[in-house]
PDB file of C-alpha atoms and ligand atoms in Angstrom:
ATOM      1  CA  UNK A 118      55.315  84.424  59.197  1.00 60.00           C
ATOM      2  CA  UNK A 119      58.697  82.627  61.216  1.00 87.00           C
ATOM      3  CA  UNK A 120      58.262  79.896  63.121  1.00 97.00           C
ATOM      4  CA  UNK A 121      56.962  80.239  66.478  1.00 98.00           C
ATOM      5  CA  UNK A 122      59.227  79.797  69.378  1.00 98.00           C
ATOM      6  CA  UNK A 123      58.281  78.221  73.107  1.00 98.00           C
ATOM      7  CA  UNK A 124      60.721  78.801  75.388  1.00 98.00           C
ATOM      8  CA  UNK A 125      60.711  77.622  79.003  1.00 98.00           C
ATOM      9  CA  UNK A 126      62.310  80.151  81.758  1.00 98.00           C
ATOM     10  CA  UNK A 127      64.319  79.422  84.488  1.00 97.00           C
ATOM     11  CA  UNK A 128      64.508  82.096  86.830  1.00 95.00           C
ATOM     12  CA  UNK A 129      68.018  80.857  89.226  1.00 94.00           C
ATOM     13  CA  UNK A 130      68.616  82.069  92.449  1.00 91.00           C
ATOM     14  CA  UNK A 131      72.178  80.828  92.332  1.00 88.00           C
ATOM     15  CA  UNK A 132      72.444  77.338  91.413  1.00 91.00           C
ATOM     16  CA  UNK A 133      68.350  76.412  91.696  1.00 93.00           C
ATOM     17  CA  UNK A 134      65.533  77.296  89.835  1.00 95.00           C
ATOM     18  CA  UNK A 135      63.055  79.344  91.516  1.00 93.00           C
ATOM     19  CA  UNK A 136      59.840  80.260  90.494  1.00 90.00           C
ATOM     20  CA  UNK A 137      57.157  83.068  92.617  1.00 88.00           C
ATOM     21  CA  UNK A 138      53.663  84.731  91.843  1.00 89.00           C
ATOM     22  CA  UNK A 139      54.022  88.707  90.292  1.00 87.00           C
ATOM     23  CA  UNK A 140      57.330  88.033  91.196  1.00 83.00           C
ATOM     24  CA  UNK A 141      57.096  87.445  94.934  1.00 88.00           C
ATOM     25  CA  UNK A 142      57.438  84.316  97.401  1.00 89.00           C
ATOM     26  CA  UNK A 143      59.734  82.192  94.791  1.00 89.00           C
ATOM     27  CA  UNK A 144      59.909  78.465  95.778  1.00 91.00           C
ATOM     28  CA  UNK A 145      61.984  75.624  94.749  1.00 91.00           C
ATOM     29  CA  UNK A 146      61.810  74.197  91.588  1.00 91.00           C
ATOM     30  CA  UNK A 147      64.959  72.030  90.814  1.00 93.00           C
ATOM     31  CA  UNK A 148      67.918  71.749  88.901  1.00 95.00           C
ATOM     32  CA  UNK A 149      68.672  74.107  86.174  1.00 96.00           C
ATOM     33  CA  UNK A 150      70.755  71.525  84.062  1.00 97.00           C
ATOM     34  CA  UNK A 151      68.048  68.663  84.717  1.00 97.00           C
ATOM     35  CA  UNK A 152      65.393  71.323  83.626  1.00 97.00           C
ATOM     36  CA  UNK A 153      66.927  72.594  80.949  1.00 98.00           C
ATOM     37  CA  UNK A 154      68.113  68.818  79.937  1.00 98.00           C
ATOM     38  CA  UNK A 155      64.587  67.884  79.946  1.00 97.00           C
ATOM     39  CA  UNK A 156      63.182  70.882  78.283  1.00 98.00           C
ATOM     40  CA  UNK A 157      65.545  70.203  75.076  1.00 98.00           C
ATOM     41  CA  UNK A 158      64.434  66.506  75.046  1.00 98.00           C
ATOM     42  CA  UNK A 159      60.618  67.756  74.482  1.00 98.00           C
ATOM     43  CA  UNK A 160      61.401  70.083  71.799  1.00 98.00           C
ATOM     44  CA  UNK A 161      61.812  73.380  73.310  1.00 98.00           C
ATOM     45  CA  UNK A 162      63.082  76.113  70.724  1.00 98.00           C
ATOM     46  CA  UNK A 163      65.142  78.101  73.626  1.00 98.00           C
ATOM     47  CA  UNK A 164      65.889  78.584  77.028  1.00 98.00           C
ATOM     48  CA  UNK A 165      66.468  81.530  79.117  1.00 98.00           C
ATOM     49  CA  UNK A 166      68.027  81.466  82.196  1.00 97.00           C
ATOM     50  CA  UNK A 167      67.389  84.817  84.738  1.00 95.00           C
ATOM     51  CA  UNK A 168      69.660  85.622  87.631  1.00 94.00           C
ATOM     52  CA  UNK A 169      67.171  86.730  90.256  1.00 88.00           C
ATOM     53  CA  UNK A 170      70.247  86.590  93.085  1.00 83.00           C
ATOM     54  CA  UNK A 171      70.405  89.073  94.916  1.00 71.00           C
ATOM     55  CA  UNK A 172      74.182  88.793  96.174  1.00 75.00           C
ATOM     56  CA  UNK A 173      77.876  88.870  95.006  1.00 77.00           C
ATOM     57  CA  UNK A 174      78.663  85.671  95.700  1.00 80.00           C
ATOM     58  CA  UNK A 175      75.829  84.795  93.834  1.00 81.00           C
ATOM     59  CA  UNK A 176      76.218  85.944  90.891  1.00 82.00           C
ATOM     60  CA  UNK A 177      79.318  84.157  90.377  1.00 87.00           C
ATOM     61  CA  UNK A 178      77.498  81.139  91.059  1.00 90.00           C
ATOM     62  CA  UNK A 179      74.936  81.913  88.073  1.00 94.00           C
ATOM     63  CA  UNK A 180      77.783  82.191  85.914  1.00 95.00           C
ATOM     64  CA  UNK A 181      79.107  78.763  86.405  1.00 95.00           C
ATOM     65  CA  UNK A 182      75.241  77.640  86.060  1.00 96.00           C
ATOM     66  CA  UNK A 183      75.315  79.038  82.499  1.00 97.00           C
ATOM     67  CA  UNK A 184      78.209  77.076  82.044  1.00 98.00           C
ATOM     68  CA  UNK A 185      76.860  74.273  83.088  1.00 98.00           C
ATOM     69  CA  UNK A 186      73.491  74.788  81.697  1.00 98.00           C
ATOM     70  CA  UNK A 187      74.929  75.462  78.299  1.00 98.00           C
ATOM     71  CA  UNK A 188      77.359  72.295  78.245  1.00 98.00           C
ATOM     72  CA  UNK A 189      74.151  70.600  78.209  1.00 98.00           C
ATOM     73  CA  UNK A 190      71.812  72.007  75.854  1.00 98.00           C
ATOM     74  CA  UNK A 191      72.404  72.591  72.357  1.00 98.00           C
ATOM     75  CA  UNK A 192      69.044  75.246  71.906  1.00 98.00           C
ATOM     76  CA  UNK A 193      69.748  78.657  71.891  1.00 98.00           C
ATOM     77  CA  UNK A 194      70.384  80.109  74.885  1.00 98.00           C
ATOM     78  CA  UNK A 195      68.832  83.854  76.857  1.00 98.00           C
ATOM     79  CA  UNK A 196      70.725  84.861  79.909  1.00 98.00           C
ATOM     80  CA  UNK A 197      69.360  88.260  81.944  1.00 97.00           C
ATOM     81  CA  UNK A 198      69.025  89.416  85.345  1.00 94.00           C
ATOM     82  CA  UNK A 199      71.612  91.162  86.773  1.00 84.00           C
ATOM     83  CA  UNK A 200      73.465  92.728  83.413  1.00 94.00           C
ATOM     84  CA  UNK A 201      74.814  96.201  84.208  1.00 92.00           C
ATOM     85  CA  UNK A 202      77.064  96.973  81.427  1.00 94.00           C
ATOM     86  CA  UNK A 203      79.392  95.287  78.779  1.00 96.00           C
ATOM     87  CA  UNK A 204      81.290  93.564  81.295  1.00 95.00           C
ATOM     88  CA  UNK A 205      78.451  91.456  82.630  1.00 95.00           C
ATOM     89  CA  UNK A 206      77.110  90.874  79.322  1.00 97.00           C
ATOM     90  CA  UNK A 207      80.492  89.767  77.802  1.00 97.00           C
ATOM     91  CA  UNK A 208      80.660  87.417  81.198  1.00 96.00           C
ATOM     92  CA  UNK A 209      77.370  85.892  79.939  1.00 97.00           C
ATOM     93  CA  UNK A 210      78.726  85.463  76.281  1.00 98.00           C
ATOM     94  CA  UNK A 211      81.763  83.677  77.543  1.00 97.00           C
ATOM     95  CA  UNK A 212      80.330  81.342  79.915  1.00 97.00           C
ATOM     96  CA  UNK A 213      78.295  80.710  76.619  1.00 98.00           C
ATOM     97  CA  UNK A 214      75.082  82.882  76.473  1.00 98.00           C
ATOM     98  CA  UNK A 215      73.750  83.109  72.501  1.00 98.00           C
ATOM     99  CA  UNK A 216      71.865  85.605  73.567  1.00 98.00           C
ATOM    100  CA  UNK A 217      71.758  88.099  76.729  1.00 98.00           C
ATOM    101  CA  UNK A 218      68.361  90.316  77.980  1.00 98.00           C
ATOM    102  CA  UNK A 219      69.175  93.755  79.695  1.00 97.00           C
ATOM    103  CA  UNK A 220      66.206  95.608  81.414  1.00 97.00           C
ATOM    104  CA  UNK A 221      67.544  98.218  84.523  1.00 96.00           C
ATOM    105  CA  UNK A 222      70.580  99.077  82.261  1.00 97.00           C
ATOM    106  CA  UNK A 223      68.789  99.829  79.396  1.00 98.00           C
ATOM    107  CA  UNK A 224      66.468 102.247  81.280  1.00 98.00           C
ATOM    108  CA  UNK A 225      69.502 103.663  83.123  1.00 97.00           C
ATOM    109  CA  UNK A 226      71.590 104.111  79.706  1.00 97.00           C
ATOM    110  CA  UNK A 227      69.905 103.779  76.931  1.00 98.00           C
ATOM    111  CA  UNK A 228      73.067 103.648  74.924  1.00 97.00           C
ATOM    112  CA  UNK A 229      74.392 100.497  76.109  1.00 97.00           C
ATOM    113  CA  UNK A 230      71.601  98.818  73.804  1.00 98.00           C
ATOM    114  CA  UNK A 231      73.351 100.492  70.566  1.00 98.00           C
ATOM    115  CA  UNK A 232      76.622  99.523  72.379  1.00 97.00           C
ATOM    116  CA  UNK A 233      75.646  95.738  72.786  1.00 97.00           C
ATOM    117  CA  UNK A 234      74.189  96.021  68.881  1.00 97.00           C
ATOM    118  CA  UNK A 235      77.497  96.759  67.429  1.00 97.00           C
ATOM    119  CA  UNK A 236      79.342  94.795  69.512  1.00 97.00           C
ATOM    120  CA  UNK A 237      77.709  91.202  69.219  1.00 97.00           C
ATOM    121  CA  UNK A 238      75.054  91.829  66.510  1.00 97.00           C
ATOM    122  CA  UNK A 239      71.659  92.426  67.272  1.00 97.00           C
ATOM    123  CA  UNK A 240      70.088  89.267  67.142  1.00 97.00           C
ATOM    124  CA  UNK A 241      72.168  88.437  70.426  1.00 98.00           C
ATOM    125  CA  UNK A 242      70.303  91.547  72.056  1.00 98.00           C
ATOM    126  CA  UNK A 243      67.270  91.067  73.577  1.00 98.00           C
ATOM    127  CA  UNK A 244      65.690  93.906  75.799  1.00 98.00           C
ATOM    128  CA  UNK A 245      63.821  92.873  78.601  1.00 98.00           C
ATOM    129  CA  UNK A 246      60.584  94.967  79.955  1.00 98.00           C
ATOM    130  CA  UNK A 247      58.599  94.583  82.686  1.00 98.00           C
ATOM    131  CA  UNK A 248      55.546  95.901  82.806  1.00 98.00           C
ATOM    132  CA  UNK A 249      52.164  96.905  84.856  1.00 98.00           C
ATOM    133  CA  UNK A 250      48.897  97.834  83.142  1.00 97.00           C
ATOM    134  CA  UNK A 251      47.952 101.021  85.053  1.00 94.00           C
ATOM    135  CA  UNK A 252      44.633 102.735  84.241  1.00 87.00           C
ATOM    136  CA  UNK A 253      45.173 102.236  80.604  1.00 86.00           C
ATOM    137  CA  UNK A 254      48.593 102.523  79.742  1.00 95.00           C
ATOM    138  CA  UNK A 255      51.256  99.494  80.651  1.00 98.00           C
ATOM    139  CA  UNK A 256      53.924 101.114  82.413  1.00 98.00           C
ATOM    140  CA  UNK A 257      57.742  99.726  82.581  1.00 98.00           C
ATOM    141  CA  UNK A 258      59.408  98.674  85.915  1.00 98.00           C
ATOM    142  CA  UNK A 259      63.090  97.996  87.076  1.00 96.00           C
ATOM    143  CA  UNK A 260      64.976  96.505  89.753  1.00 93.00           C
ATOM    144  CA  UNK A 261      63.540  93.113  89.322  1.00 92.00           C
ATOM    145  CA  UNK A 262      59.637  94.735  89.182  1.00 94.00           C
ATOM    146  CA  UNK A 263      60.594  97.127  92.697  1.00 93.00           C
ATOM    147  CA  UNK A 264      60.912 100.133  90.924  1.00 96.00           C
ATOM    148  CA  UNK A 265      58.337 101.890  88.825  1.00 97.00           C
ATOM    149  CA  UNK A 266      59.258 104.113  86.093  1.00 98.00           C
ATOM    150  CA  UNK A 267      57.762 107.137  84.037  1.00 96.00           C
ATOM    151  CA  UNK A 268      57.934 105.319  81.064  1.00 98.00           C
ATOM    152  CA  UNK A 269      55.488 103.713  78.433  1.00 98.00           C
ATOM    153  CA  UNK A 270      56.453 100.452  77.850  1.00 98.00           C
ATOM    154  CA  UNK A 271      55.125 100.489  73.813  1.00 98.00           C
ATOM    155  CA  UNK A 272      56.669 103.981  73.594  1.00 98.00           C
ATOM    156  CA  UNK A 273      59.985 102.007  75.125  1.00 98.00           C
ATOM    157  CA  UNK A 274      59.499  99.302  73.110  1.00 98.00           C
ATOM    158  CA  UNK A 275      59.745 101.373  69.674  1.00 98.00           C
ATOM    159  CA  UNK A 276      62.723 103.302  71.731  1.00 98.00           C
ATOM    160  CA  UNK A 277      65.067 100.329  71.735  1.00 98.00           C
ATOM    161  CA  UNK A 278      64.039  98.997  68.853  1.00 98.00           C
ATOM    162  CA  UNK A 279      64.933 101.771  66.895  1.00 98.00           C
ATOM    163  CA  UNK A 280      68.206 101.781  69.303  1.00 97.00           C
ATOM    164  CA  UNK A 281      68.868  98.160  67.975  1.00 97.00           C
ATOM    165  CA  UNK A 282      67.567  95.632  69.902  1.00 98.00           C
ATOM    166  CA  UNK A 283      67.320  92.293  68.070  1.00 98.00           C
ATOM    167  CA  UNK A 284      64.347  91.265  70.240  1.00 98.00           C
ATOM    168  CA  UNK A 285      62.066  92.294  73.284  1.00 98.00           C
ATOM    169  CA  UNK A 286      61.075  90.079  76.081  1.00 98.00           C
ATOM    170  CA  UNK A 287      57.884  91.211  77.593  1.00 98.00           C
ATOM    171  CA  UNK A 288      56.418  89.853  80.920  1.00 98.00           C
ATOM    172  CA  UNK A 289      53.185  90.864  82.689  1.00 98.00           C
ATOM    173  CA  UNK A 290      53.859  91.345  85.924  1.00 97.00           C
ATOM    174  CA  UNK A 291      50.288  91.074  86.691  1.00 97.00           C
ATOM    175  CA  UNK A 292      49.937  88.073  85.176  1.00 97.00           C
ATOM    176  CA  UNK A 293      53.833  86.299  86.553  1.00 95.00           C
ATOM    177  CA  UNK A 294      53.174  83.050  87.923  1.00 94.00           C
ATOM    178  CA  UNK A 295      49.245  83.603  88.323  1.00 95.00           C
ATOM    179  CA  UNK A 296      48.465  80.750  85.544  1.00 96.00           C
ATOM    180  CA  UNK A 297      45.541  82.957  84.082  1.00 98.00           C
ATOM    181  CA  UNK A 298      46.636  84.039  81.053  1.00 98.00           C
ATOM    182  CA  UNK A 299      49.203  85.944  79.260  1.00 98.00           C
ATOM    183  CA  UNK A 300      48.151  90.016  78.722  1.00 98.00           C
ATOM    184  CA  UNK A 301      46.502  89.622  75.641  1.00 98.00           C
ATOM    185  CA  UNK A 302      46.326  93.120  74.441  1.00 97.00           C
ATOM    186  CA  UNK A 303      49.717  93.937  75.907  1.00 98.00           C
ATOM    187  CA  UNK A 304      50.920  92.152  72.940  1.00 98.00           C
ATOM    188  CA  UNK A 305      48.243  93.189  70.259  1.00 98.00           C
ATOM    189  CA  UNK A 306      49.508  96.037  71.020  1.00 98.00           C
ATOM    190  CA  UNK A 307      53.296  95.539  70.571  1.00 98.00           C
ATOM    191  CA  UNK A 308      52.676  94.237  67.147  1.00 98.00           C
ATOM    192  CA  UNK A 309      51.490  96.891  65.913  1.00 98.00           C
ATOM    193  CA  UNK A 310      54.261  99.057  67.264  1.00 98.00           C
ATOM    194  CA  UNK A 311      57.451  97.120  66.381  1.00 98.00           C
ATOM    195  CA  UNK A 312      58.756  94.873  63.453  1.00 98.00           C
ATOM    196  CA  UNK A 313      61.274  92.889  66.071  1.00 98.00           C
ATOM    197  CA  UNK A 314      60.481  89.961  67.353  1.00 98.00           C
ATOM    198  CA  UNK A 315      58.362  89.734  70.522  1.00 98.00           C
ATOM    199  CA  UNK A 316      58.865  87.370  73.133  1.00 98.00           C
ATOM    200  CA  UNK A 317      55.893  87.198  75.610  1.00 98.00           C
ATOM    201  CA  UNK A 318      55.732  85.875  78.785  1.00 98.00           C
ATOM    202  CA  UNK A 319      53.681  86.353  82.276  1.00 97.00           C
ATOM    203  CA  UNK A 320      50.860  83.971  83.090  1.00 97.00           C
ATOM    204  CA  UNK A 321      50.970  81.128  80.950  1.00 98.00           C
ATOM    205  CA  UNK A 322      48.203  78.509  82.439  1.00 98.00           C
ATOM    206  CA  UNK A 323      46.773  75.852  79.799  1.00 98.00           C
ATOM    207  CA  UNK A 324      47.826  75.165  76.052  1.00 98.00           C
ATOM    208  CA  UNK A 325      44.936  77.640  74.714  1.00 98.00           C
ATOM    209  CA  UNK A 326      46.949  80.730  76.499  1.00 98.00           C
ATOM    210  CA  UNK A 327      49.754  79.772  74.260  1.00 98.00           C
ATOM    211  CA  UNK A 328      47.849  79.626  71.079  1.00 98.00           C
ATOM    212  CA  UNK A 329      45.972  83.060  71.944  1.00 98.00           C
ATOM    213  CA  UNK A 330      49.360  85.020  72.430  1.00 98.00           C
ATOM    214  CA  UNK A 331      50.703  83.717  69.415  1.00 98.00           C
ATOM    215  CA  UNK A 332      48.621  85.114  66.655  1.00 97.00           C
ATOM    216  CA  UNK A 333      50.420  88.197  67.786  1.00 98.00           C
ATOM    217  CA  UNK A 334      53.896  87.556  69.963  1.00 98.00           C
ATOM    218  CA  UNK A 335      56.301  85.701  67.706  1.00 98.00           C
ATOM    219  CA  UNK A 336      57.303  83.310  70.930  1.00 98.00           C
ATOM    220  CA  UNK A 337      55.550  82.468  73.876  1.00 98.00           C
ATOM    221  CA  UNK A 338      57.642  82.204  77.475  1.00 98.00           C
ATOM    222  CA  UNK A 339      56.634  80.136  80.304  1.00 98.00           C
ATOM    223  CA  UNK A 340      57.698  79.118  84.086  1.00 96.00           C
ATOM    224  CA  UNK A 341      55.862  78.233  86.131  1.00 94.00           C
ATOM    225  CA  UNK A 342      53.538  75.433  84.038  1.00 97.00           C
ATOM    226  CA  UNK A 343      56.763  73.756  82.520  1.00 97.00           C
ATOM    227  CA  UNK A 344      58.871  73.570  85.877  1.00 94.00           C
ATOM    228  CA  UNK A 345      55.442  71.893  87.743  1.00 93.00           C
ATOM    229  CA  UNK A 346      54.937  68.905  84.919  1.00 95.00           C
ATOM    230  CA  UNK A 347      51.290  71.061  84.349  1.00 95.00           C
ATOM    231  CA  UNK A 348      52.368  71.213  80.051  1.00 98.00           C
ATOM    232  CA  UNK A 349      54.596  68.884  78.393  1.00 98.00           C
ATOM    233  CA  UNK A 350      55.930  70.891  75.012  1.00 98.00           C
ATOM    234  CA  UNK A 351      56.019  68.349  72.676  1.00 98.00           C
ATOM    235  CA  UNK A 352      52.169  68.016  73.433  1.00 98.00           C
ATOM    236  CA  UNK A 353      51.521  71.489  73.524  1.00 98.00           C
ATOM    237  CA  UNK A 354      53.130  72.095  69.731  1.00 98.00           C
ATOM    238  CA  UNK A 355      51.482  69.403  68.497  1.00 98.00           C
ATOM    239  CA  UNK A 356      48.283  70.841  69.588  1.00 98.00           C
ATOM    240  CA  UNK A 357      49.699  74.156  68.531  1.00 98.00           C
ATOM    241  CA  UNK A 358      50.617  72.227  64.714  1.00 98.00           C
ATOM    242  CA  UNK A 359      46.566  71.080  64.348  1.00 98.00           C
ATOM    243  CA  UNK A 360      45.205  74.477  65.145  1.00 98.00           C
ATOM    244  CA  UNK A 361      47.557  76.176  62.271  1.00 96.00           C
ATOM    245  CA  UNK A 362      50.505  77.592  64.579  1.00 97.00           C
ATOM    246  CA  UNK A 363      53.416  77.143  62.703  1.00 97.00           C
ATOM    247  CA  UNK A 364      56.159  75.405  65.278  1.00 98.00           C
ATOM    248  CA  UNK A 365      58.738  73.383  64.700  1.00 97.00           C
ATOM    249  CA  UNK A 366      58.217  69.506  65.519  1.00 93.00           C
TER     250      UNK A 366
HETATM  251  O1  0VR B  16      62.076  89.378  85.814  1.00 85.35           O
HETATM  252  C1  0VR B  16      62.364  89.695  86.999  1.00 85.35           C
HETATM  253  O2  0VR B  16      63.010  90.717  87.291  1.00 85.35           O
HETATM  254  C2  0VR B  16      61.980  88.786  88.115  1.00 85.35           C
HETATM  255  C3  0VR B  16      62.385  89.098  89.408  1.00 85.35           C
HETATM  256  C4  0VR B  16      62.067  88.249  90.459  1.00 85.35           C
HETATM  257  C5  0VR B  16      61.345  87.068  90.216  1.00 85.35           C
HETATM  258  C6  0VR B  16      60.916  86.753  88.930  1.00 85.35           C
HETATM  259  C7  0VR B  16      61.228  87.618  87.876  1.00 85.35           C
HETATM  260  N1  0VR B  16      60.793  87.355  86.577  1.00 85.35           N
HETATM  261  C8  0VR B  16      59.838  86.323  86.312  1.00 85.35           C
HETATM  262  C9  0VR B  16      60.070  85.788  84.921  1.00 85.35           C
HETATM  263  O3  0VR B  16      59.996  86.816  83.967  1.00 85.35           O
HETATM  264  C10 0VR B  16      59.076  84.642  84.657  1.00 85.35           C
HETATM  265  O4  0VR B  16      59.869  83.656  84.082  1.00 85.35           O
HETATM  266  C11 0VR B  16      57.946  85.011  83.677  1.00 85.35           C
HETATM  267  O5  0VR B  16      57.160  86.014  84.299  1.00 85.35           O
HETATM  268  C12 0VR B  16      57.106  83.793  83.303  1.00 85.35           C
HETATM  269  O6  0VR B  16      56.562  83.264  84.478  1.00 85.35           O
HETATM  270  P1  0VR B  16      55.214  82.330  84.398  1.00 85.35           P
HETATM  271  O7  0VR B  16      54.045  83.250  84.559  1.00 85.35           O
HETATM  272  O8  0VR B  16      55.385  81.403  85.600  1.00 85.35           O
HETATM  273  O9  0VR B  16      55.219  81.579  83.097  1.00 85.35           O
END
């Protein structure tokens, strides 16, 4: 199959990168263009970059970090958080987004994914879910993982897929930040239910987390280990390239 992506994620709270546990108690990490600077010099594929601000003021503040950010990298780039409707997202594309992730709004109106489609072409139209294993289903949440919804998240999945979403971004948020492992089956799962690409992230500890999720996710996201120094990428695809996972070096 394609090439398999890694793709560090900075979540900004303004102009810093943050990073928490299941998406709580988010500490300092640094500076998204030194990150994201960095990142590109040890052969990440992408970046994304999610607004987890809460405020006004803030979000303006993310936009000229995207700016920044993107002035500085030449790797694709995912923006998310905070995208409402085609006004945010064409905000993100101007302040140079290749790509931009919509989760709430795509719960709240479903059309806005067919909207986004048309408008920029779907490979610049990722849909984001967020997602708790309960019992034995995986069910989706909004809000920034506050608000739980009735939804299936592999019934949602083949939902705005078939609504045209270029790509999904699935995170754990059982596994966020914890280190222990990416939800395995979450994504076994997904495979089987969608032809788009699948973008997995939540939990990401050690190098042999990355090579599990990837026999089935076609990229593998990560925080928390690339922001503390715990993975270098250029090591990890290297060790990824001996044990038959196509990247590229
Ligand atoms: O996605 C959200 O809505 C959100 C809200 C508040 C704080 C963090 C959030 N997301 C966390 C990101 O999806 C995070 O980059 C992924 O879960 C990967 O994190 P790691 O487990 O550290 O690799």
């Amino acid at each position: 199959g394609l090439v398999r992506r890694i793709i560090p994620c900075m979540d900004v709270d303004a102009d810093i990168v943050v990073k928490g546990v299941n998406f709580e108690g988010l500490r300092v990490m640094g500076d998204p263009v030194e990150l994201a600077s960095r990142y590109e010099e040890e052969g990440a594929d992408e970046l994304f970059l999610l607004d987890i601000t809460a405020t006004v003021q803030g979000r303006s503040t993310f936009l000229e970090t995207v700016r920044n950010v993107a002035a500085a990298v030449s790797i694709p780039l995912g923006v998310g958080g905070g995208i409402r409707g085609m006004e945010d997202a064409d905000a993100a594309f101007k302040a140079g987004a290749d790509k931009v992730s919509i989760n709430t709004a795509a719960v709240k109106d479903p059309s806005i994914v067919a909207k986004l489609s048309r408008e920029y072409g779907s490979q610049s139209v990722v849909v984001a879910i967020d997602t708790r294993r309960i019992n034995n289903e995986w069910r989706v949440f909004i809000m920034g993982g506050r608000r739980e919804t009735l939804l299936n998240a592999v019934d949602w999945a083949r939902t705005v897929e078939e609504l045209g979403a270029g790509e999904l971004l699935v995170t754990s948020i059982d596994a966020d930040g914890t280190r222990a492992g990416y939800d395995i089956e979450l994504y076994r799962r997904l495979a089987d239910a969608v032809n788009i690409p699948v973008i997995a992230s939540g939990g990401a500890g050690e190098p042999s987390h990355f090579l599990e999720v990837l026999k089935y996710a076609d990229a593998a996201l990560a925080a928390s280990v690339f922001h503390m120094g715990v993975i270098n990428i250029s090591i990890l695809k290297a060790y990824l390239s001996e044990l038959g996972i196509r990247v590229r070096i």
